Amino acid sequence: MNRIQGSSSPLRTLRRAAGSNDDRSPAEDVPLSDDAPLIEGIDRIFGGLGARGRVVLSQLPLSVTLFLVVVAAAIFSPATLANDTFRLALLAHVILFGLCLAVPWGRLHPEAFTLIPVLDCVAIGLTRHAGGPSFNILSLLLVFPVVWLSVGRHRHRVVLAVLAAVLSTVVPAAALGSDPAQASMIRTIFLPLVMAAIAVTAHVVAGALYRQRRTLVRKDRDLAATLAESVQRQGLLDAVLSTVDVGVWVVDENGQDVLTNRAMRTDPSLARLTRAAGSAKLFHGDRTTLVQPEGFPAARASRGEAFTHELYWAGEETEQRAYSVSGRAIRSLDGTNTGAVVTFAEVTALIKALAAKDNFVATVSHELRTPLTSILGYLELVLDEPGHEDIAPELRIVERNAGNLLGLVNDLIAVASESVELVLRDTDIADLLAAAVAAHQARAALCGVALVLEADQPLTARVDPARIQQVLGNLISNAMKYSPDGGRITARARRNGKELVCSITDTGIGMTEEDQEQAFTKFFRSARSRDTAIPGAGLGLPISKTIIEGHGGSIGLTSAPGEGTTVTFTLPADPR
């Protein structure tokens, strides 16, 4: 089985070159193409620098640009380069770069580095002023120190950047003896305004990027934690799926294989199910009806069907194995069907054990029926002969109990064979129900139960009246047994289209959901009935189910603890 693998992707960040230890630029998680490794490498290098290294790296773009300006001046304007004032201005830049290299910024106040970009602005103004009109373009170099100051999280640096831009026009004019009021309007007014706009914009963008970086770092941390938990759960799932003996088969929405566990792969009968269509044989519970490809459990589950504990047989006829199959669809958050999970639990041994048990019960029951029939026959002869009047009551008790025992044996035989012999004839179900209610009225009165009949007339169906009478007797008797404190039992019968519907409703102790699921299981008795010593063998509902289904009908029940039970069965109505 393949594990789900993955790793948290590292945040791709872009840091501002800053001089303080605690003021780094925000990061932006952007989709990077082939340049991603290079940018991430630069980010790691920058993040590993100390305070001095960051200050030097921040100053480096301006210094490199000024070096190129000097080269251009040497080529195109040697006279300017020979100007002593221009040289002094360039020397100021060299000194500032030297300070970046020499000063131990990490030992100073975190705001100490701001002195460098402020002096950069003044030095740029001196350089521009000394160069004359041809070098007015050098005003653009103010962008470097202004952005350096503005991208921090502290707002006062924006004000400092604007003041530095103003100083770049005022200080050179004062130092070199010119009247700032007569200077170019671009230098005295427009340039500081433009730099102020750049400073504010840089600060706002940097703040947004910083907040985004914090969010991404937090999400990356959460993702890493989620991934670690997912990997742990995946390991647990792998261990569980590899250990259990139940075959697990996961398919996608098209029924194609996604995952199978060890039990599914190592079982030859199940392994063939996951291969190409036509390579496996799957049979229904009767072991002879072949399941068509569209009826395979995986195909049904992938279409959204849900089923539990359905019996299938897989394999060749001589090596067939029985499986209890369950399936559930996998749905996304929007309810879309994305696949299904199907489980196969082998129950071959259980099926054989149940068959052996039924065979044993049937055999023993047949063996018991013969002597019981003989006992009843001789009892009848004894009762008919004169001279036994003094023990007649005792003999009647023996006869009654022997008859009850013979009825129980007959029920065992019917349940074991899951079939009953039926003698069908046209019968009014309403009359059968009325007779059953009348037969139980005396007992109901003793139990303090109100037994009520509600039936339409007539309700004709072709049934075995004795067997239907047996079903009605079982259901009314159960209703009375499970209404120990009195109450009301209602027997209803009506026609519903082509069906006759009969129901027995009581207001007794009711049943839990677990008990309802087992109610029609042979020999099942609820814990409540055992605790309260309610008599019974757990055969009433199973034999009733066998009889009703033998007539082509169906039976079921609804119940709730403390609210009573309703058992309902349907039979095909007489079409006439």
Coordinates of C-alpha atoms in Angstrom, one line a residue:
M1 CA 0.0 0.0 0.0
N2 CA 1.3 3.4 -0.9
R3 CA 1.7 5.9 1.8
I4 CA 0.5 9.5 1.4
Q5 CA 3.7 11.5 1.3
G6 CA 4.4 15.2 1.2
S7 CA 6.4 18.1 2.8
S8 CA 5.6 21.6 3.7
S9 CA 6.9 23.9 1.0
P10 CA 9.3 26.6 2.3
L11 CA 8.2 30.1 2.2
R12 CA 9.8 32.1 -0.6
T13 CA 10.7 35.4 0.9
L14 CA 12.2 38.7 -0.2
R15 CA 13.9 40.6 2.6
R16 CA 14.7 44.3 2.8
A17 CA 18.3 45.1 3.5
A18 CA 18.0 46.6 7.0
G19 CA 20.5 47.5 9.6
S20 CA 18.7 46.5 12.8
N21 CA 18.4 43.0 14.3
D22 CA 14.6 43.1 14.8
D23 CA 13.5 45.0 11.7
R24 CA 13.4 42.8 8.7
S25 CA 11.3 43.3 5.6
P26 CA 8.1 41.5 5.0
A27 CA 8.0 38.4 2.8
E28 CA 5.8 37.7 -0.1
D29 CA 4.9 34.2 -1.1
V30 CA 4.7 34.4 -4.8
P31 CA 4.7 31.7 -7.5
L32 CA 8.3 31.5 -8.7
S33 CA 9.4 29.7 -11.8
D34 CA 12.9 28.5 -12.7
D35 CA 14.4 31.4 -10.6
A36 CA 13.0 30.1 -7.4
P37 CA 16.2 28.2 -6.3
L38 CA 18.3 31.3 -6.9
I39 CA 15.9 33.6 -5.0
E40 CA 15.6 31.2 -2.1
G41 CA 19.4 30.9 -2.0
I42 CA 19.8 34.7 -1.8
D43 CA 17.1 34.8 0.9
R44 CA 19.0 32.2 3.0
I45 CA 22.3 34.1 2.6
F46 CA 20.7 37.5 3.5
G47 CA 18.8 35.9 6.5
G48 CA 22.1 34.6 7.8
L49 CA 23.9 37.9 7.8
G50 CA 24.4 39.9 11.0
A51 CA 23.5 43.5 11.5
R52 CA 26.7 44.8 9.9
G53 CA 26.3 42.6 6.9
R54 CA 22.7 43.8 6.4
V55 CA 23.7 47.4 6.6
V56 CA 26.5 46.9 4.1
L57 CA 24.2 45.0 1.7
S58 CA 21.6 47.8 2.0
Q59 CA 24.2 50.5 1.2
L60 CA 25.8 48.4 -1.6
P61 CA 23.2 49.3 -4.4
L62 CA 23.9 53.1 -3.9
S63 CA 27.6 52.6 -3.8
V64 CA 27.7 50.5 -7.0
T65 CA 25.5 53.1 -8.8
L66 CA 27.8 55.9 -7.7
F67 CA 30.8 53.9 -8.9
L68 CA 29.2 53.6 -12.3
V69 CA 28.5 57.4 -12.2
V70 CA 32.2 58.1 -11.6
V71 CA 33.2 55.8 -14.5
A72 CA 30.7 57.6 -16.7
A73 CA 32.0 61.0 -15.5
A74 CA 35.6 60.0 -16.2
I75 CA 34.6 59.2 -19.8
F76 CA 32.1 61.8 -20.7
S77 CA 32.9 64.7 -18.3
P78 CA 36.5 64.7 -17.0
A79 CA 36.2 68.3 -16.0
T80 CA 33.5 67.5 -13.5
L81 CA 35.5 64.7 -12.0
A82 CA 38.4 67.2 -11.6
N83 CA 36.2 69.5 -9.5
D84 CA 37.4 69.5 -5.9
T85 CA 33.8 69.9 -4.6
F86 CA 32.6 67.0 -6.6
R87 CA 35.5 64.9 -5.3
L88 CA 34.7 65.8 -1.7
A89 CA 31.1 64.7 -2.3
L90 CA 32.3 61.4 -3.7
L91 CA 34.7 61.1 -0.7
A92 CA 31.7 61.5 1.6
H93 CA 30.1 58.4 -0.1
V94 CA 33.2 56.4 0.3
I95 CA 33.4 57.4 4.0
L96 CA 29.8 56.4 4.5
F97 CA 30.4 53.0 2.9
G98 CA 33.5 52.6 5.1
L99 CA 31.4 53.3 8.2
C100 CA 29.0 50.6 7.1
L101 CA 31.9 48.2 7.0
A102 CA 33.6 49.4 10.2
V103 CA 30.9 50.2 12.7
P104 CA 29.7 47.2 14.9
W105 CA 26.0 48.0 14.3
G106 CA 24.9 45.0 16.3
R107 CA 26.2 46.5 19.5
L108 CA 24.5 49.9 19.0
H109 CA 20.9 51.0 19.3
P110 CA 18.6 49.4 16.7
E111 CA 17.9 52.8 15.2
A112 CA 21.6 53.8 14.9
F113 CA 21.8 52.6 11.3
T114 CA 19.3 55.3 10.2
L115 CA 22.1 57.8 10.3
I116 CA 23.6 56.2 7.2
P117 CA 20.6 56.7 4.8
V118 CA 20.1 60.3 6.2
L119 CA 23.7 61.2 5.4
D120 CA 23.4 59.4 2.1
C121 CA 20.6 61.9 1.1
V122 CA 22.9 64.8 2.1
A123 CA 25.8 63.4 0.2
I124 CA 23.6 62.8 -2.9
G125 CA 22.5 66.4 -2.7
L126 CA 26.2 67.6 -2.5
T127 CA 27.1 65.4 -5.4
R128 CA 24.3 66.6 -7.5
H129 CA 24.9 70.3 -6.6
A130 CA 28.7 70.0 -7.3
G131 CA 28.1 68.3 -10.6
G132 CA 26.0 71.1 -12.0
P133 CA 23.0 70.9 -14.2
S134 CA 24.4 67.9 -16.1
F135 CA 24.2 65.8 -12.9
N136 CA 20.6 66.8 -11.8
I137 CA 19.6 63.3 -12.7
L138 CA 21.5 62.1 -9.6
S139 CA 18.4 63.2 -7.6
L140 CA 17.0 59.9 -8.5
L141 CA 19.6 58.2 -6.3
L142 CA 17.6 59.5 -3.4
V143 CA 15.2 56.5 -4.0
F144 CA 17.8 54.2 -2.4
P145 CA 18.1 55.8 1.1
V146 CA 14.4 56.9 1.1
V147 CA 13.2 53.3 0.4
W148 CA 15.7 51.9 2.9
L149 CA 14.3 54.1 5.6
S150 CA 10.6 53.7 4.7
V151 CA 10.2 49.9 4.4
G152 CA 10.5 49.3 8.1
R153 CA 7.6 48.8 10.4
H154 CA 8.2 52.1 12.2
R155 CA 6.2 55.1 11.0
H156 CA 8.7 57.7 12.3
R157 CA 11.2 56.4 9.7
V158 CA 8.8 57.7 6.9
V159 CA 9.0 61.2 8.5
L160 CA 12.8 60.8 8.7
A161 CA 12.9 59.8 5.0
V162 CA 11.0 62.9 4.0
L163 CA 13.2 65.2 6.1
A164 CA 16.3 63.5 4.6
A165 CA 14.9 64.4 1.1
V166 CA 14.4 68.0 2.2
L167 CA 18.0 68.1 3.7
S168 CA 19.3 66.9 0.3
T169 CA 18.2 70.3 -1.2
V170 CA 18.7 72.6 1.8
V171 CA 22.1 71.4 3.2
P172 CA 24.1 71.5 -0.1
A173 CA 22.7 75.0 -0.9
A174 CA 23.7 76.2 2.6
A175 CA 27.1 74.5 2.6
L176 CA 28.1 75.7 -0.9
G177 CA 26.8 79.2 -0.3
S178 CA 23.9 79.3 -2.7
D179 CA 20.4 80.6 -2.0
P180 CA 18.0 77.7 -1.8
A181 CA 15.1 80.0 -2.8
Q182 CA 16.7 80.6 -6.2
A183 CA 17.3 76.9 -6.8
S184 CA 15.3 74.8 -9.2
M185 CA 11.7 74.3 -8.0
I186 CA 12.1 70.6 -8.8
R187 CA 14.9 70.4 -6.2
T188 CA 13.3 72.6 -3.6
I189 CA 9.7 71.6 -3.7
F190 CA 8.8 68.8 -6.2
L191 CA 11.7 66.5 -5.3
P192 CA 10.9 66.3 -1.6
L193 CA 7.2 65.8 -2.5
V194 CA 8.0 63.0 -4.9
M195 CA 10.3 61.4 -2.3
A196 CA 7.6 61.7 0.3
A197 CA 5.2 59.9 -2.0
I198 CA 7.7 57.2 -2.6
A199 CA 8.4 56.9 1.2
V200 CA 4.7 56.5 2.1
T201 CA 4.1 54.0 -0.7
A202 CA 7.2 52.0 0.2
H203 CA 6.1 51.9 3.9
V204 CA 2.5 50.9 3.1
V205 CA 3.6 48.2 0.7
A206 CA 6.2 46.9 3.1
G207 CA 3.7 46.8 5.9
A208 CA 1.3 44.8 3.8
L209 CA 4.0 42.4 2.7
Y210 CA 5.2 42.0 6.3
R211 CA 1.6 41.1 7.5
Q212 CA 1.3 38.7 4.6
R213 CA 4.6 37.2 5.5
R214 CA 3.5 36.7 9.1
T215 CA 0.3 35.1 7.9
L216 CA 2.2 32.8 5.5
V217 CA 4.7 31.8 8.2
R218 CA 1.8 31.0 10.5
K219 CA 0.1 29.0 7.8
D220 CA 3.3 27.2 6.9
R221 CA 3.7 26.3 10.6
D222 CA 0.1 25.0 10.8
L223 CA 0.6 23.2 7.5
A224 CA 3.7 21.5 8.8
A225 CA 1.8 20.4 12.0
T226 CA -1.1 19.2 10.0
L227 CA 1.2 17.3 7.7
A228 CA 2.9 15.7 10.6
E229 CA -0.4 14.6 12.1
S230 CA -1.5 13.4 8.7
V231 CA 1.6 11.3 8.3
Q232 CA 1.1 9.9 11.7
R233 CA -2.5 9.0 11.0
Q234 CA -1.5 7.5 7.6
G235 CA 1.0 5.3 9.4
L236 CA -1.7 4.2 11.9
L237 CA -4.1 3.6 9.0
D238 CA -1.4 1.5 7.2
A239 CA -0.8 -0.6 10.3
V240 CA -4.5 -1.1 10.9
L241 CA -5.3 -2.0 7.2
S242 CA -2.3 -4.4 7.1
T243 CA -3.3 -6.1 10.3
V244 CA -7.1 -6.7 9.9
D245 CA -8.3 -9.8 8.1
V246 CA -11.1 -7.9 6.4
G247 CA -10.4 -7.1 2.8
V248 CA -10.6 -3.4 2.1
W249 CA -11.0 -2.1 -1.4
V250 CA -11.1 1.7 -2.2
V251 CA -12.2 2.8 -5.7
D252 CA -12.7 6.1 -7.4
E253 CA -16.0 7.5 -8.8
N254 CA -15.5 5.4 -11.9
G255 CA -14.9 2.2 -10.0
Q256 CA -11.2 2.1 -10.7
D257 CA -8.8 0.7 -8.1
V258 CA -7.3 3.3 -5.7
L259 CA -6.2 1.2 -2.7
T260 CA -6.3 -2.4 -1.5
N261 CA -5.0 -3.8 1.8
R262 CA -3.0 -6.9 2.4
A263 CA -6.0 -9.1 3.1
M264 CA -7.6 -8.1 -0.2
R265 CA -4.4 -8.8 -2.2
T266 CA -3.5 -12.1 -0.6
D267 CA -6.9 -13.7 -0.8
P268 CA -7.0 -15.3 -4.3
S269 CA -10.8 -15.0 -4.6
L270 CA -10.7 -11.3 -3.7
A271 CA -7.6 -10.4 -5.6
R272 CA -9.3 -11.5 -8.9
L273 CA -12.1 -9.0 -8.2
T274 CA -9.7 -6.0 -8.5
R275 CA -8.3 -7.1 -11.8
A276 CA -9.7 -6.5 -15.3
A277 CA -13.5 -7.1 -15.8
G278 CA -14.4 -10.6 -16.7
S279 CA -11.5 -12.2 -14.7
A280 CA -13.5 -12.8 -11.5
K281 CA -16.6 -14.7 -10.7
L282 CA -18.9 -13.3 -8.0
F283 CA -22.2 -15.0 -7.0
H284 CA -25.2 -14.0 -5.1
G285 CA -26.2 -15.7 -1.8
D286 CA -27.7 -18.7 -3.7
R287 CA -24.2 -19.5 -5.0
T288 CA -25.4 -20.0 -8.5
T289 CA -26.6 -16.6 -9.8
L290 CA -23.6 -14.8 -11.3
V291 CA -23.3 -11.1 -10.4
Q292 CA -23.1 -8.9 -13.5
P293 CA -20.3 -6.3 -13.7
E294 CA -22.7 -3.4 -13.0
G295 CA -23.8 -5.2 -9.9
F296 CA -20.4 -5.7 -8.4
P297 CA -20.2 -4.2 -4.9
A298 CA -17.5 -1.7 -5.9
A299 CA -19.5 -0.5 -8.9
R300 CA -22.7 -0.1 -6.7
A301 CA -20.8 1.7 -4.0
S302 CA -19.1 4.1 -6.5
R303 CA -22.6 5.0 -7.8
G304 CA -23.5 6.1 -4.3
E305 CA -25.3 3.0 -3.0
A306 CA -24.9 2.0 0.6
F307 CA -25.2 -1.6 1.8
T308 CA -24.2 -3.6 4.8
H309 CA -23.5 -7.3 5.4
E310 CA -24.7 -8.6 2.0
L311 CA -23.8 -12.2 1.3
Y312 CA -21.7 -13.0 -1.8
W313 CA -19.8 -16.0 -2.9
A314 CA -16.5 -15.7 -4.8
G315 CA -14.2 -18.2 -6.5
E316 CA -14.6 -21.3 -8.5
E317 CA -17.5 -23.7 -7.7
T318 CA -15.3 -26.2 -5.9
E319 CA -13.5 -23.5 -3.9
Q320 CA -16.2 -20.9 -3.3
R321 CA -15.9 -18.7 -0.3
A322 CA -18.6 -16.7 1.4
Y323 CA -18.1 -13.0 2.1
S324 CA -20.1 -10.4 4.1
V325 CA -19.8 -7.3 2.0
S326 CA -20.4 -3.7 3.0
G327 CA -20.0 -0.5 1.0
R328 CA -20.2 3.2 1.5
A329 CA -19.6 6.1 -0.9
I330 CA -16.9 8.7 -0.3
R331 CA -18.3 12.2 -0.7
S332 CA -16.5 15.6 -0.9
L333 CA -17.5 18.6 1.2
D334 CA -20.0 19.7 -1.6
G335 CA -21.6 16.3 -1.6
T336 CA -20.0 15.1 -4.8
N337 CA -19.4 11.3 -5.0
T338 CA -15.6 10.9 -5.2
G339 CA -15.3 7.1 -4.8
A340 CA -16.2 4.4 -2.4
V341 CA -14.9 1.9 0.2
V342 CA -15.9 -1.7 0.1
T343 CA -15.1 -4.3 2.8
F344 CA -15.1 -8.1 2.4
A345 CA -15.3 -10.2 5.6
E346 CA -14.9 -13.9 5.0
V347 CA -17.8 -15.8 6.6
T348 CA -17.4 -19.2 5.0
A349 CA -16.8 -21.0 8.3
L350 CA -19.8 -19.1 9.9
I351 CA -22.1 -20.0 7.0
K352 CA -21.1 -23.7 7.3
A353 CA -21.5 -23.6 11.0
L354 CA -25.0 -22.1 10.7
A355 CA -25.9 -24.7 8.1
A356 CA -24.6 -27.4 10.4
K357 CA -26.6 -25.9 13.3
D358 CA -29.8 -25.8 11.2
N359 CA -29.2 -29.3 10.0
F360 CA -28.7 -30.4 13.6
V361 CA -31.8 -28.6 14.8
A362 CA -33.9 -30.1 11.9
T363 CA -32.6 -33.6 12.6
V364 CA -33.2 -33.4 16.3
S365 CA -36.6 -31.9 15.8
H366 CA -37.6 -34.7 13.4
E367 CA -36.4 -37.2 15.9
L368 CA -38.4 -35.5 18.7
R369 CA -41.6 -35.2 16.6
T370 CA -42.1 -38.9 16.2
P371 CA -42.2 -39.8 20.0
L372 CA -44.2 -36.6 20.7
T373 CA -46.8 -37.6 18.2
S374 CA -46.9 -41.1 19.8
I375 CA -47.3 -39.6 23.3
L376 CA -50.2 -37.4 22.2
G377 CA -51.8 -40.4 20.4
Y378 CA -51.7 -42.6 23.5
L379 CA -52.8 -39.7 25.7
E380 CA -55.9 -39.3 23.6
L381 CA -56.6 -43.1 23.9
V382 CA -56.2 -43.0 27.6
L383 CA -58.5 -40.0 28.0
D384 CA -61.1 -41.7 25.8
E385 CA -61.1 -44.9 27.9
P386 CA -63.3 -45.0 31.0
G387 CA -61.8 -45.4 34.5
H388 CA -59.3 -42.5 34.3
E389 CA -61.7 -39.7 35.4
D390 CA -59.8 -39.2 38.6
I391 CA -56.6 -38.3 36.9
A392 CA -58.2 -36.6 33.8
P393 CA -57.1 -33.0 34.8
E394 CA -53.5 -34.1 35.1
L395 CA -53.7 -36.0 31.8
R396 CA -55.1 -32.8 30.2
I397 CA -52.1 -30.9 31.5
V398 CA -49.7 -33.5 30.0
E399 CA -51.6 -33.4 26.7
R400 CA -51.5 -29.6 26.6
N401 CA -47.8 -29.4 27.3
A402 CA -47.0 -32.2 24.9
G403 CA -49.0 -30.3 22.3
N404 CA -47.0 -27.1 23.0
L405 CA -43.8 -29.0 22.7
L406 CA -44.9 -30.5 19.4
G407 CA -45.7 -27.0 18.1
L408 CA -42.3 -25.8 19.2
V409 CA -40.7 -28.8 17.4
N410 CA -42.6 -28.0 14.2
D411 CA -41.5 -24.4 14.5
L412 CA -37.9 -25.5 14.8
I413 CA -38.2 -27.7 11.7
A414 CA -39.8 -24.8 9.7
V415 CA -37.1 -22.3 10.8
A416 CA -34.3 -24.7 10.1
S417 CA -35.5 -25.4 6.6
E418 CA -36.5 -21.7 6.1
S419 CA -39.6 -23.0 4.3
V420 CA -43.1 -24.2 5.3
E421 CA -45.7 -26.3 3.5
L422 CA -48.6 -24.2 2.5
V423 CA -52.1 -25.2 1.6
L424 CA -53.5 -22.2 -0.2
R425 CA -57.2 -21.2 -0.5
D426 CA -59.2 -18.1 -0.7
T427 CA -59.5 -16.7 2.8
D428 CA -60.8 -13.5 4.4
I429 CA -57.9 -12.1 6.4
A430 CA -60.3 -9.9 8.3
D431 CA -62.1 -13.0 9.6
L432 CA -58.8 -14.6 10.6
L433 CA -57.8 -11.4 12.5
A434 CA -61.2 -11.2 14.2
A435 CA -60.9 -14.8 15.3
A436 CA -57.3 -14.3 16.6
V437 CA -58.5 -11.3 18.6
A438 CA -61.4 -13.2 20.0
A439 CA -59.2 -16.1 21.0
H440 CA -56.9 -13.8 23.0
Q441 CA -59.6 -11.7 24.7
A442 CA -59.8 -13.7 27.8
R443 CA -56.0 -13.7 28.4
A444 CA -55.9 -10.0 27.6
A445 CA -58.5 -9.3 30.3
L446 CA -56.4 -11.2 32.8
C447 CA -53.4 -9.1 31.8
G448 CA -55.3 -5.8 32.0
V449 CA -54.7 -5.2 28.3
A450 CA -57.3 -3.6 26.0
L451 CA -57.4 -5.7 22.8
V452 CA -59.0 -3.7 19.9
L453 CA -59.9 -4.8 16.4
E454 CA -59.9 -2.3 13.4
A455 CA -60.4 -4.2 10.2
D456 CA -62.0 -3.5 6.8
Q457 CA -64.4 -6.1 5.3
P458 CA -63.8 -8.2 3.3
L459 CA -60.0 -8.7 2.8
T460 CA -59.7 -11.7 0.5
A461 CA -56.4 -13.3 -0.3
R462 CA -55.2 -16.7 -1.3
V463 CA -53.3 -17.9 1.7
D464 CA -52.9 -20.9 4.1
P465 CA -55.4 -19.9 6.8
A466 CA -53.8 -22.1 9.5
R467 CA -50.4 -20.6 8.9
I468 CA -51.7 -17.0 8.8
Q469 CA -53.7 -17.7 12.0
Q470 CA -50.3 -18.9 13.5
V471 CA -48.7 -15.6 12.5
L472 CA -51.5 -13.5 14.0
G473 CA -51.4 -15.6 17.2
N474 CA -47.6 -15.2 17.5
L475 CA -47.8 -11.4 17.0
I476 CA -50.7 -10.9 19.4
S477 CA -49.2 -13.1 22.0
N478 CA -45.8 -11.2 21.7
A479 CA -47.7 -7.9 22.1
M480 CA -49.3 -9.1 25.3
K481 CA -46.1 -10.6 26.7
Y482 CA -44.3 -7.3 26.2
S483 CA -47.1 -5.2 27.7
P484 CA -46.7 -6.4 31.3
D485 CA -48.3 -3.3 32.8
G486 CA -51.4 -3.4 30.7
G487 CA -52.0 -0.9 28.0
R488 CA -53.6 -1.2 24.6
I489 CA -53.1 -3.6 21.7
T490 CA -54.6 -2.6 18.3
A491 CA -55.0 -5.2 15.5
R492 CA -55.5 -3.5 12.2
A493 CA -56.1 -4.8 8.7
R494 CA -56.7 -2.9 5.5
R495 CA -56.3 -3.0 1.7
N496 CA -53.6 -0.9 0.1
G497 CA -53.8 -1.2 -3.7
K498 CA -52.7 -4.7 -4.6
E499 CA -51.6 -5.6 -1.1
L500 CA -53.3 -6.4 2.2
V501 CA -51.7 -4.7 5.2
C502 CA -52.0 -6.1 8.7
S503 CA -50.4 -4.6 11.8
I504 CA -50.3 -5.4 15.5
T505 CA -49.5 -2.3 17.7
D506 CA -48.9 -2.4 21.4
T507 CA -48.0 0.3 24.0
G508 CA -45.5 -2.0 25.9
I509 CA -41.9 -1.7 26.8
G510 CA -40.7 -1.3 23.2
M511 CA -37.3 -2.2 21.7
T512 CA -33.9 -0.6 21.2
E513 CA -32.4 -0.1 17.7
E514 CA -30.0 -2.9 18.3
D515 CA -32.8 -5.3 19.3
Q516 CA -34.8 -4.3 16.2
E517 CA -31.9 -5.3 14.0
Q518 CA -31.9 -8.8 15.6
A519 CA -35.6 -9.2 16.1
F520 CA -36.1 -11.7 13.2
T521 CA -33.0 -13.7 14.0
K522 CA -33.6 -17.2 15.1
F523 CA -33.5 -17.7 18.9
F524 CA -32.8 -14.0 19.6
R525 CA -34.3 -12.6 22.8
S526 CA -33.7 -9.1 24.1
A527 CA -31.9 -8.4 27.3
R528 CA -35.0 -6.8 28.7
S529 CA -37.1 -10.0 28.1
R530 CA -34.4 -12.1 29.8
D531 CA -34.1 -9.8 32.8
T532 CA -37.9 -9.7 33.3
A533 CA -38.3 -13.5 32.7
I534 CA -40.7 -13.0 29.8
P535 CA -41.3 -16.6 28.4
G536 CA -40.4 -17.5 24.8
A537 CA -37.9 -19.3 22.7
G538 CA -37.1 -16.5 20.2
L539 CA -38.9 -18.3 17.3
G540 CA -42.2 -16.4 17.0
L541 CA -41.0 -13.6 14.7
P542 CA -38.6 -15.8 12.7
I543 CA -41.3 -18.4 11.9
S544 CA -43.7 -15.6 11.2
K545 CA -41.2 -14.2 8.7
T546 CA -40.8 -17.6 7.1
I547 CA -44.5 -18.0 6.7
I548 CA -45.2 -14.5 5.4
E549 CA -42.3 -14.6 2.9
G550 CA -43.5 -18.0 1.8
H551 CA -46.8 -16.3 0.8
G552 CA -44.8 -13.7 -1.3
G553 CA -45.3 -11.0 1.3
S554 CA -43.0 -9.1 3.7
I555 CA -42.9 -8.3 7.4
G556 CA -41.1 -5.6 9.5
L557 CA -41.4 -3.7 12.7
T558 CA -40.9 -0.2 14.2
S559 CA -40.4 0.4 17.9
A560 CA -38.9 2.7 20.5
P561 CA -38.0 2.0 24.1
G562 CA -40.9 2.7 26.4
E563 CA -43.2 3.6 23.5
G564 CA -44.4 0.2 22.2
T565 CA -43.9 -1.8 19.0
T566 CA -45.8 -2.1 15.7
V567 CA -45.3 -5.3 13.6
T568 CA -46.6 -5.0 10.1
F569 CA -46.9 -7.6 7.4
T570 CA -48.2 -7.4 3.8
L571 CA -49.7 -10.1 1.6
P572 CA -50.7 -10.1 -2.0
A573 CA -54.4 -9.3 -2.3
D574 CA -56.9 -11.3 -4.3
P575 CA -57.0 -9.5 -7.7
R576 CA -60.7 -10.2 -8.1

